[in-house]
Coordinates of C-alpha atoms and ligand atoms in Angstrom, one line a residue:
X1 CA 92.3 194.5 45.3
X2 CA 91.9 198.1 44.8
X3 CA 95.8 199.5 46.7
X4 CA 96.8 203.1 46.6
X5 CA 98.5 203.6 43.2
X6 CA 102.1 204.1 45.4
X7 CA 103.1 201.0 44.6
X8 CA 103.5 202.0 40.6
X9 CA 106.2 204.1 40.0
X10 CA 105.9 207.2 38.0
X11 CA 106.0 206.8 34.2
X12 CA 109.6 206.5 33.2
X13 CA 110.9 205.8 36.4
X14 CA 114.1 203.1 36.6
X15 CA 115.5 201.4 39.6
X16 CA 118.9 201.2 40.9
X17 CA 121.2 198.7 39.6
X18 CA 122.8 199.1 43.5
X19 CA 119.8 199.7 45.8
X20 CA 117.3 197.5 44.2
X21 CA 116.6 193.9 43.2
X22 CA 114.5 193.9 40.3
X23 CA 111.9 191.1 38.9
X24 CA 110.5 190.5 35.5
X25 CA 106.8 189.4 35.4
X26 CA 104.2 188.7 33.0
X27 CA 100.6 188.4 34.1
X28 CA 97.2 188.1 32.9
X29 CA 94.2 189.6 34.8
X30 CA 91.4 186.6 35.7
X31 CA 87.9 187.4 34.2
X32 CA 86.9 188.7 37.8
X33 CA 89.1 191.6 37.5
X34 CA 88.1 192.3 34.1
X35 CA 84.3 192.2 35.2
X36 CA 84.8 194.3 38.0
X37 CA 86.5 196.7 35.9
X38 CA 83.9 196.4 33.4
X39 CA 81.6 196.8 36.0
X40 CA 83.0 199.6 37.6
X41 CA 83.8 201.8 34.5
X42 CA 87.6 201.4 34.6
X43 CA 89.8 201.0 31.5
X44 CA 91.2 197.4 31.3
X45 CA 95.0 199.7 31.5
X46 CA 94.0 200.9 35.0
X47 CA 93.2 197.4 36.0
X48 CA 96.5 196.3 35.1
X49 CA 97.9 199.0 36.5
X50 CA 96.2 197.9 40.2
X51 CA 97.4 194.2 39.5
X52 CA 100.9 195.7 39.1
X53 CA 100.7 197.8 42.3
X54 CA 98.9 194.6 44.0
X55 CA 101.9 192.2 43.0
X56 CA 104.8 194.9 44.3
X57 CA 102.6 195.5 47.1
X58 CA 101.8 192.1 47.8
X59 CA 105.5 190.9 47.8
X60 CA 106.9 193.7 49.6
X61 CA 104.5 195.9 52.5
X62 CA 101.2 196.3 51.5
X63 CA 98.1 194.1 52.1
X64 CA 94.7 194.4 50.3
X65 CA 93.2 197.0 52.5
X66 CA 93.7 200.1 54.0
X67 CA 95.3 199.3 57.9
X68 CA 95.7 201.6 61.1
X69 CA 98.4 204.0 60.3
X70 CA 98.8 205.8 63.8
X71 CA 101.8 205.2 66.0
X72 CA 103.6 201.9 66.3
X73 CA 101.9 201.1 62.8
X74 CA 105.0 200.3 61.3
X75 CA 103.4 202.5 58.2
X76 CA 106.2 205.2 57.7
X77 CA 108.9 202.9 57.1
X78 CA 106.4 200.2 55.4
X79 CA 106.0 203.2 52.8
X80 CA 109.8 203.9 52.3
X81 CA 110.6 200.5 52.0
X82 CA 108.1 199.4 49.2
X83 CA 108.4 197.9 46.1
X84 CA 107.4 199.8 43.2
X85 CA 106.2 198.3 39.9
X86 CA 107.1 200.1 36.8
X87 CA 107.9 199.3 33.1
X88 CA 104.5 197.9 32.1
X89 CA 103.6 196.6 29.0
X90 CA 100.6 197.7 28.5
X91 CA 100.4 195.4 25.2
X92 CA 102.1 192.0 26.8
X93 CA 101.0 192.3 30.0
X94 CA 104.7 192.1 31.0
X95 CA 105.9 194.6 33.7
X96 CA 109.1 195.0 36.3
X97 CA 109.4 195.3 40.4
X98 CA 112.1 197.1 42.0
X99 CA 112.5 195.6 45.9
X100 CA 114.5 198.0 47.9
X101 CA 117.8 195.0 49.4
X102 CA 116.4 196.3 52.8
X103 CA 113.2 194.0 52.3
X104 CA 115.5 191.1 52.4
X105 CA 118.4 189.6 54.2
X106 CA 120.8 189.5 51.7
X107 CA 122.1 185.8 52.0
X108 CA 118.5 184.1 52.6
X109 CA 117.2 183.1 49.3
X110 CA 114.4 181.1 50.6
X111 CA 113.3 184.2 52.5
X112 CA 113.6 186.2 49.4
X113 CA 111.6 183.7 47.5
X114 CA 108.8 183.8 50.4
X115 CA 108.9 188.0 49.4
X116 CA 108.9 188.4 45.6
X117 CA 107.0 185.4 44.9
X118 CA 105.5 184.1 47.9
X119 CA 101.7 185.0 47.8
X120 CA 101.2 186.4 44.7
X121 CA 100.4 183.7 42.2
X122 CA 97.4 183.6 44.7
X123 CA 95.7 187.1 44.0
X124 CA 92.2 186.6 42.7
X125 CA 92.3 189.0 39.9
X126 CA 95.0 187.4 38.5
X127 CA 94.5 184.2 35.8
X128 CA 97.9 183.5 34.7
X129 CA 101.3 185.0 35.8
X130 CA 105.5 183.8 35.0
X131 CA 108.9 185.2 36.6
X132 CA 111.0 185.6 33.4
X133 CA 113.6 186.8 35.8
X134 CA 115.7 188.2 38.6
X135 CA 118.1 190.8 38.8
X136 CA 120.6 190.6 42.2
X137 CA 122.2 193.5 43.1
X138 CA 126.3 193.2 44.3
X139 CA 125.1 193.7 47.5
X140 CA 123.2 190.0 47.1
X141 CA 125.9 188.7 45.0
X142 CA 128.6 189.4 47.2
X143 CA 126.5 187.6 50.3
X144 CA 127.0 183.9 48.1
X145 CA 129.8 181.7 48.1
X146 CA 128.9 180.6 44.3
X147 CA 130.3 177.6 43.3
X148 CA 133.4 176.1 44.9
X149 CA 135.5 175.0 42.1
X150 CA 133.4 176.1 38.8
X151 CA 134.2 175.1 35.4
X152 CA 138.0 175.9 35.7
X153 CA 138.1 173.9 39.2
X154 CA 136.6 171.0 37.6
X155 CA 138.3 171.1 34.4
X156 CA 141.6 171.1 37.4
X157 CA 141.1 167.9 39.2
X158 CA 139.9 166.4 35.7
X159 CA 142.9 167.4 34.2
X160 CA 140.7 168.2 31.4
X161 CA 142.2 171.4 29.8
X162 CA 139.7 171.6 27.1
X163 CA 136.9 169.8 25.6
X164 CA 133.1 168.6 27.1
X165 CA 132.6 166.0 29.4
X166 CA 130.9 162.6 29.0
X167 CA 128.8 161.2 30.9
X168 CA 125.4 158.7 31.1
X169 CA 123.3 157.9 33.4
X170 CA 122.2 154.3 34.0
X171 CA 119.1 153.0 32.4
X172 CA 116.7 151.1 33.2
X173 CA 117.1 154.0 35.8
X174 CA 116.4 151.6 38.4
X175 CA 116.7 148.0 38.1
X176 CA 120.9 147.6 38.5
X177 CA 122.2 146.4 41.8
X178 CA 125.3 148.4 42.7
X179 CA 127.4 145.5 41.3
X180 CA 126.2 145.5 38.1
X181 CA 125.9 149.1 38.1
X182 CA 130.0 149.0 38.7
X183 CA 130.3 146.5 35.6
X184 CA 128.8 149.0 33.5
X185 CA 131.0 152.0 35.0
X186 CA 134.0 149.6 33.9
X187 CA 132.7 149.3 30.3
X188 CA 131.9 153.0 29.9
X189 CA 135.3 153.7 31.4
X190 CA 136.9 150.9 29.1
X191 CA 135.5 151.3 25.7
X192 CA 137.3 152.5 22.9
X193 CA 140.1 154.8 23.5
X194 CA 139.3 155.2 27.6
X195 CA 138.5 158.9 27.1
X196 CA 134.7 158.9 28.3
X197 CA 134.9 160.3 31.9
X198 CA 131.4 160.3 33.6
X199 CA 128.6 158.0 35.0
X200 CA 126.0 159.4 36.7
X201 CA 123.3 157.9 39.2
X202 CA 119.6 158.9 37.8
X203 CA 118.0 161.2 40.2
X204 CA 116.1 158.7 41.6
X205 CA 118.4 156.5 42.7
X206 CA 119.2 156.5 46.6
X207 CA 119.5 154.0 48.8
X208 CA 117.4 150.8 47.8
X209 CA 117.6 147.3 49.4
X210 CA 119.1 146.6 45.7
X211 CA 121.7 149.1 45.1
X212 CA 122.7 150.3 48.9
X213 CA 124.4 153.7 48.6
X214 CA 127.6 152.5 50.7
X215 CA 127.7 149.4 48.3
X216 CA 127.3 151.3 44.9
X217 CA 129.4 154.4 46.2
X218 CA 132.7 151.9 46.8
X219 CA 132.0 150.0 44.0
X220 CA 131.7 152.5 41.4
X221 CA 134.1 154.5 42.5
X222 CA 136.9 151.1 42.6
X223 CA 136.1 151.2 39.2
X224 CA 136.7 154.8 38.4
X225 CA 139.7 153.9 40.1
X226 CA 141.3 151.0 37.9
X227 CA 140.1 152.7 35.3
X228 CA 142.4 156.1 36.0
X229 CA 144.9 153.8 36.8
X230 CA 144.4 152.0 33.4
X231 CA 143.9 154.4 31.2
X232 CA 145.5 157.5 32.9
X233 CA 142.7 159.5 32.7
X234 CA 140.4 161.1 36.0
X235 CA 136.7 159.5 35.7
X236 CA 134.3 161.2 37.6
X237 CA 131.0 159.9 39.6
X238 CA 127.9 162.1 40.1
X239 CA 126.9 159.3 43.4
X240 CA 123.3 160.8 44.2
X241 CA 123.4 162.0 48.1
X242 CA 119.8 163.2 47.5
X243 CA 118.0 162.7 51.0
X244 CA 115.2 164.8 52.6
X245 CA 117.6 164.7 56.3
X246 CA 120.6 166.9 55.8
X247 CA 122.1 164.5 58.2
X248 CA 122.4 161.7 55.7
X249 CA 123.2 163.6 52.6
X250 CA 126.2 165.0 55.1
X251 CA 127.4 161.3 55.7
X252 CA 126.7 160.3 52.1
X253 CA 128.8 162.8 51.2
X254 CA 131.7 161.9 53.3
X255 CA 131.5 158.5 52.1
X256 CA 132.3 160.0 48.6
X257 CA 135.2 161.6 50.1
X258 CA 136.6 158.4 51.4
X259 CA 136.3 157.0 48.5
X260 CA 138.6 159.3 46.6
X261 CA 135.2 160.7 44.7
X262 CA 135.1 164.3 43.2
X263 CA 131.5 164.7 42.8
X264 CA 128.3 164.2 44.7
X265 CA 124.9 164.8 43.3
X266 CA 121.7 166.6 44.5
X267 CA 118.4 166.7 43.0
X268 CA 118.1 170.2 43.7
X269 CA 114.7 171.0 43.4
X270 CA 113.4 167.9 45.8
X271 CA 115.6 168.6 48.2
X272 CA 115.1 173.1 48.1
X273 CA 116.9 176.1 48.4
X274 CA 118.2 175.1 52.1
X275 CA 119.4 171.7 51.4
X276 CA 121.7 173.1 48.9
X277 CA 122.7 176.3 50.4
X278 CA 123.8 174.6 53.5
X279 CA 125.8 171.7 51.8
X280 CA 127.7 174.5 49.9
X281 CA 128.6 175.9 53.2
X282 CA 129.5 173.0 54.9
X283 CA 132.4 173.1 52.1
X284 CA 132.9 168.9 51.9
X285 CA 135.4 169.4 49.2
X286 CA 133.0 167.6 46.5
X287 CA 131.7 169.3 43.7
X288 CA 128.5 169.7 43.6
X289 CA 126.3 168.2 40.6
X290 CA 123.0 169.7 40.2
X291 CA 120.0 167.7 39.2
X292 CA 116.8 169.6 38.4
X293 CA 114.1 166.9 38.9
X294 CA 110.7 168.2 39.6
X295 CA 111.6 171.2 38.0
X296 CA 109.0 171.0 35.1
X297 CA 105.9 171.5 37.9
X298 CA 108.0 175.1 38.2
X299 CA 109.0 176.0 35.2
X300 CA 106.9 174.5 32.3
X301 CA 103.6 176.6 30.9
X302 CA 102.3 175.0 27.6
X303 CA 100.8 178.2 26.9
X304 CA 101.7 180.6 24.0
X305 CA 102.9 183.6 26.5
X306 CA 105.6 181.6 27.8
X307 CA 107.3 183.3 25.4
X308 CA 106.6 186.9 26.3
X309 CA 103.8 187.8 24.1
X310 CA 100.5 186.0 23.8
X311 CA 98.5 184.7 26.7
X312 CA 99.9 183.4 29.3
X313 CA 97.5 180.2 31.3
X314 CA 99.7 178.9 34.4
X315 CA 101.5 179.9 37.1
X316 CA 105.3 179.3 36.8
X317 CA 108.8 180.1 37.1
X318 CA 111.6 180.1 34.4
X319 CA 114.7 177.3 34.7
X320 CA 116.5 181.4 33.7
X321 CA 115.5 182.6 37.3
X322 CA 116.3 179.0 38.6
X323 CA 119.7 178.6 36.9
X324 CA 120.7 182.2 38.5
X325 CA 119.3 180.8 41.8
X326 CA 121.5 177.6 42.2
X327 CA 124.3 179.3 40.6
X328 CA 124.3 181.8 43.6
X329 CA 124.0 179.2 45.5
X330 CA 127.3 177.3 44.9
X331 CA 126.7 174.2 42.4
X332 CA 129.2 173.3 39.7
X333 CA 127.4 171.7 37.1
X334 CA 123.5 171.6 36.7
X335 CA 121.3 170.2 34.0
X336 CA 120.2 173.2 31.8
X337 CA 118.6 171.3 29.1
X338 CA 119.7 171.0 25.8
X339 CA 119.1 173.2 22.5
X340 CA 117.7 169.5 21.0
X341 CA 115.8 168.3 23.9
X342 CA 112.6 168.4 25.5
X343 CA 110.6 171.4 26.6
X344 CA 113.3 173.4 24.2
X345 CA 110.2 175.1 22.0
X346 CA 111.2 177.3 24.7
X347 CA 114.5 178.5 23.0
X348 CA 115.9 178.8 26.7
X349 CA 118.9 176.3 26.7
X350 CA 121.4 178.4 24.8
X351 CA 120.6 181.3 27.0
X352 CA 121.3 179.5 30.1
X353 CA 124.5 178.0 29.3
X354 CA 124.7 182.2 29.4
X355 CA 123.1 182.2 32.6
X356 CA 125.4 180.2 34.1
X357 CA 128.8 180.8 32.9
X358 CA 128.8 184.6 31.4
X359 CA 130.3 187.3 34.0
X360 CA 128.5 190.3 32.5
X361 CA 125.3 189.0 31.1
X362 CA 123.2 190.9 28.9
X363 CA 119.7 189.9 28.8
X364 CA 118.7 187.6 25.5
X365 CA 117.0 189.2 22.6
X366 CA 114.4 186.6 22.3
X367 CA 113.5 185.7 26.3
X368 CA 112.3 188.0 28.0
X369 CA 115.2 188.5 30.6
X370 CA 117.4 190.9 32.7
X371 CA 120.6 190.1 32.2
X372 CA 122.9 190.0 35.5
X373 CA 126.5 191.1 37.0
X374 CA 128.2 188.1 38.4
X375 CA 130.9 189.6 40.2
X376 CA 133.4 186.9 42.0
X377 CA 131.1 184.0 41.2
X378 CA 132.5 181.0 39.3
X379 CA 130.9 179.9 36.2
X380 CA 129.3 176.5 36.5
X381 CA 129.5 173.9 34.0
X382 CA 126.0 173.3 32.0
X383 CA 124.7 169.7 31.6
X384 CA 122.8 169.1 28.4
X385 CA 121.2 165.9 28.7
X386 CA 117.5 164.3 27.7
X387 CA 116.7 161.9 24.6
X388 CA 120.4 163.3 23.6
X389 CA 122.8 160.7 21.2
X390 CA 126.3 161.0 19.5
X391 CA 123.9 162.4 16.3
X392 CA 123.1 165.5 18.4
X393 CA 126.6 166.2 19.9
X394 CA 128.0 168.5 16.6
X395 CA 125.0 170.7 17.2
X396 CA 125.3 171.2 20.6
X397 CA 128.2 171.8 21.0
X398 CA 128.5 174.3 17.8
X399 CA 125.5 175.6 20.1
X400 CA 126.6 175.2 23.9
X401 CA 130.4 175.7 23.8
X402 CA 132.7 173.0 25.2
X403 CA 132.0 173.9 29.1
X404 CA 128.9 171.3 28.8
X405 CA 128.6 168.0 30.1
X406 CA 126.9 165.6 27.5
X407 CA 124.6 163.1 29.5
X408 CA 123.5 160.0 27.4
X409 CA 121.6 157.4 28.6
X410 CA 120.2 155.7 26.1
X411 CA 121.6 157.4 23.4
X412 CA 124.5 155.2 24.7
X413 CA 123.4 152.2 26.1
X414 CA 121.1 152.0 23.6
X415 CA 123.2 151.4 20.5
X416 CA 122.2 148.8 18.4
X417 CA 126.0 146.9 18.2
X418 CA 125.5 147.5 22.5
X419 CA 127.3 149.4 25.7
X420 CA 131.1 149.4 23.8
X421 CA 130.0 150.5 20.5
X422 CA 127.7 153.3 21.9
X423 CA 130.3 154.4 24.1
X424 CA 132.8 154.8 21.2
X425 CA 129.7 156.2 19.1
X426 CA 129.8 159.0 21.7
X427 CA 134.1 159.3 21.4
X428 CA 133.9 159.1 17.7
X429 CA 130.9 162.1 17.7
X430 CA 133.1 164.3 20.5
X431 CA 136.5 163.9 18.5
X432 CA 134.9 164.6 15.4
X433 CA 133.8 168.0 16.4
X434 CA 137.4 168.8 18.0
X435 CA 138.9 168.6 14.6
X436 CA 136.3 170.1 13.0
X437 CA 135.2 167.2 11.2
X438 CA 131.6 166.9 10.2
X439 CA 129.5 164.2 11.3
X440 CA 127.6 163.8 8.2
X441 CA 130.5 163.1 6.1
X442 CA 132.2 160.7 9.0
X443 CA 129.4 158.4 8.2
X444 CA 129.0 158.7 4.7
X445 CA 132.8 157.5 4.3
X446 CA 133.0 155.5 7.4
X447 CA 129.4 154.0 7.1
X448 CA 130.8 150.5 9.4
X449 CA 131.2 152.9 12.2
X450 CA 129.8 153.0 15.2
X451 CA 129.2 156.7 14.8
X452 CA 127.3 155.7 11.5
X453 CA 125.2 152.5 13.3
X454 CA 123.9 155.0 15.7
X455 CA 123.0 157.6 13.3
X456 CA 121.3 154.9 11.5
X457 CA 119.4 154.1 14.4
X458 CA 118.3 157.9 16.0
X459 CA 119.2 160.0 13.1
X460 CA 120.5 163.5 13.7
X461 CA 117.9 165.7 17.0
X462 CA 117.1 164.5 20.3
X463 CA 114.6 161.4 20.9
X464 CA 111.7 163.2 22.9
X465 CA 110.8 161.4 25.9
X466 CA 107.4 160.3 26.1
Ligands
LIG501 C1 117.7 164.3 32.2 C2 117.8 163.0 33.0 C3 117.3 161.9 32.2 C4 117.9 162.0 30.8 C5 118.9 161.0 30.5 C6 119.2 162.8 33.5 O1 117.3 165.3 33.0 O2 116.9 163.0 34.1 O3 117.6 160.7 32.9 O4 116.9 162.2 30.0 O5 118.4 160.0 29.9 O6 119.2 162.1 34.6 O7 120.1 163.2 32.9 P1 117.3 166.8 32.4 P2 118.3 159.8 28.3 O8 116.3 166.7 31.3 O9 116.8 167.6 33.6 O10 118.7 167.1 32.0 O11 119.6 160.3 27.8 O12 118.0 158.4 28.1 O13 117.2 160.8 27.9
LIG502 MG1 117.4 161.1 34.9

């Protein structure tokens, strides 16, 4: 689409950290453009240049064609308030869009979504294109609640100065009836020395005619109970509220309440930007745990430019610019992936334990990324679950920090001696790293373990799931 070059900023040009929200794009031009071009005599550089100007012109006030400009056209304002795209690499194909904040409402992320991504993956010269990232100005920042209680909150009604957090997830993921599913919160809460603190509901476990939400939500949380009473420790439970009606995630949540719980869950992505914006303001008191299901139809490209250089295939958005998002947008813990677990050939897990807990971040020297000021938003705890076991927890923790949740499902209820011994497997690994133990020699001298039986069994890395 051939736009007056006024949507590319003069070489050298930089936006304003204050006035301007800024995006980071790669993109690769479809063979139509680079026929045209061909056709047309143009250098493949000016061709770029236009899909630059088309994609800041697209997502702010342009169109494809020239429009009437007279009075009433809206035009002289329309110019002013353009996007402008600048920094292009000419070589990577990457480039950088400045959005004056007056192109959005400042507290509306699904309207700015529907602006600096909303119609572009759909230009016709273009064959491939990823947001590495977003930069939000105060201005934006200041418009978000950000997470209610944050690590340190969490870490408060835990009474959990220091350390990582516990936690599985039942599997088979579905299959427990809410009874049983309470038998095996008592043995997780139970085992060994009664530090493990978390079970989790997987994220596609609602409200079935086998495990009833009200049913599992009291019995769960009875347990957690006896068990703080037991053990004098605070258990928590991520109970999944995840419903496509507000209405009943609202009452699922309350039902948490009365029931002493600390946590509810949402499956972020299924449920959108909206969903989560608005239970954050309803402020229900619970801490919110993200789940990102679905995310990998967003955020995964199998293609070599994922990481910047090479060609890029698909259309996507990086779990960087969705960590940023939900952290805006109020969560307190959100699964982030794990340096060990799948999709990490893209390298991003360390950087978004950044992402979500760093005040002034600087953007990563590997990822393509803009870094971002945080301002009064909390950090938010990163969840590093996914084929993960008590081999993997040195690493990731020498990797994550100790603001992480560890989620193991079948790294724990897997363990070959059963439930008990995996759950201790997991205490044994966790202490271990507090006192600066290493694993390796643990299970060398202690090979009757429970530690050592489940390195025997998965070894030291993640389990990819197939
Ligand atoms: C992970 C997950 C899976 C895990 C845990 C979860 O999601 O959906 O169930 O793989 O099972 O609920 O934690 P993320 P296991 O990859 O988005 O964190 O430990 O058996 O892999
Ligand atoms: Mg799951």
């Amino acid at each position: 689409m051939a736009v007056q070059l006024d949507y590319l900023a003069k070489k050298g040009w930089k936006a304003s950290s204050k006035n301007h929200l800024v995006t980071l794009i790669k993109m690769e031009l479809s063979e139509v453009a680079v026929k045209e071009a061909k056709g047309s005599g143009k250098s493949l550089r000016k061709v770029f240049e236009e899909g630059c100007a088309s994609v800041a012109a697209e997502s702010s006030t342009g169109t494809w064609t020239k429009v009437f400009d007279g009075k009433g056209s809206g035009i002289p304002l329309a110019a002013k308030k353009k996007a402008v795209a600048f920094d292009l690499d000419y070589r990577n194909h990457m480039f950088k869009v400045a959005y004056p904040i007056d192109l959005f409402e400042l507290d509306n992320i699904s309207g700015l979504l529907a602006g600096i991504v909303g119609n572009i993956a759909g230009m016709k010269m273009v064959s491939g294109m990823r947001i590495f990232d977003v930069r939000f100005p105060k201005k934006m920042v200041k418009a978000f609640l950000g997470p209610r209680f944050g690590v340190r909150g969490v870490r408060r009604f835990l009474g959990k100065k220091k350390g990582c957090l516990l936690a599985t997830v039942p599997k088979p993921k579905i299959g427990r009836t809410a009874k049983e599913q309470a038998l095996l919160a008592r043995d997780l809460f139970s085992a060994g020395d009664g530090s493990y603190e978390g079970i989790k509901d997987d994220e596609n476990l609602t409200n079935l005619y086998f495990n009833k939400f009200d049913k599992r939500c009291r019995l769960v949380h009875n347990e957690r109970k006896r068990a703080e009473k037991i053990s004098a420790r605070k258990k928590f439970y991520l109970c999944n509220v995840t419903h496509s009606n507000m209405d009943k995630m609202v009452d699922r949540a309350n039902l948490i309440k009365k029931n002493g719980g600390r946590f509810m869950m949402v499956d972020v992505v299924t449920t959108g930007f909206s969903a989560v914006d608005s239970l954050r303001r309803k402020n229900l008191g619970l801490a919110i745990h993200a789940h990102r299901a679905m995310h990998g139809f967003v955020t995964r490209d199998n293609s070599e430019g994922v990481h910047g250089s090479g060609l890029l295939e698909g259309f996507s958005i990086s779990m960087v610019v969705m960590a940023k998002l939900f952290r805006l947008l109020g969560v307190d813990s959100i699964h982030g992936g794990s340096p060990l677990a799948k999709m990490e050939d893209y390298g991003e897990a360390v950087y978004i334990s950044k992402v979500l807990q760093e005040k002034h971040l600087k953007p990563d020297k590997k990822i393509p990324s803009l870094g971002q000021e945080w301002f009064h938003i909390k950090p938010v705890w990163m969840t590093a679950s996914g084929g993960l076991h008590p081999g993997d927890f040195e690493k990731i923790l020498k990797l994550l920090g100790e603001d992480i949740i560890i989620q193991c499902g079948g790294g724990v209820l897997g363990h070959p001696q059963g439930v008990k011994p995996g759950v201790i497997a997991a205490q044994q690994a966790r202490s271990l790293f507090e006192n600066g133990i290493s694993v390796r020699k643990f299970v060398k001298e202690e090979d009757c373990s429970e530690l050592a039986r489940a390195v025997g069994e998965w070894g030291y890395g993640p389990r990819i799931v197939y």
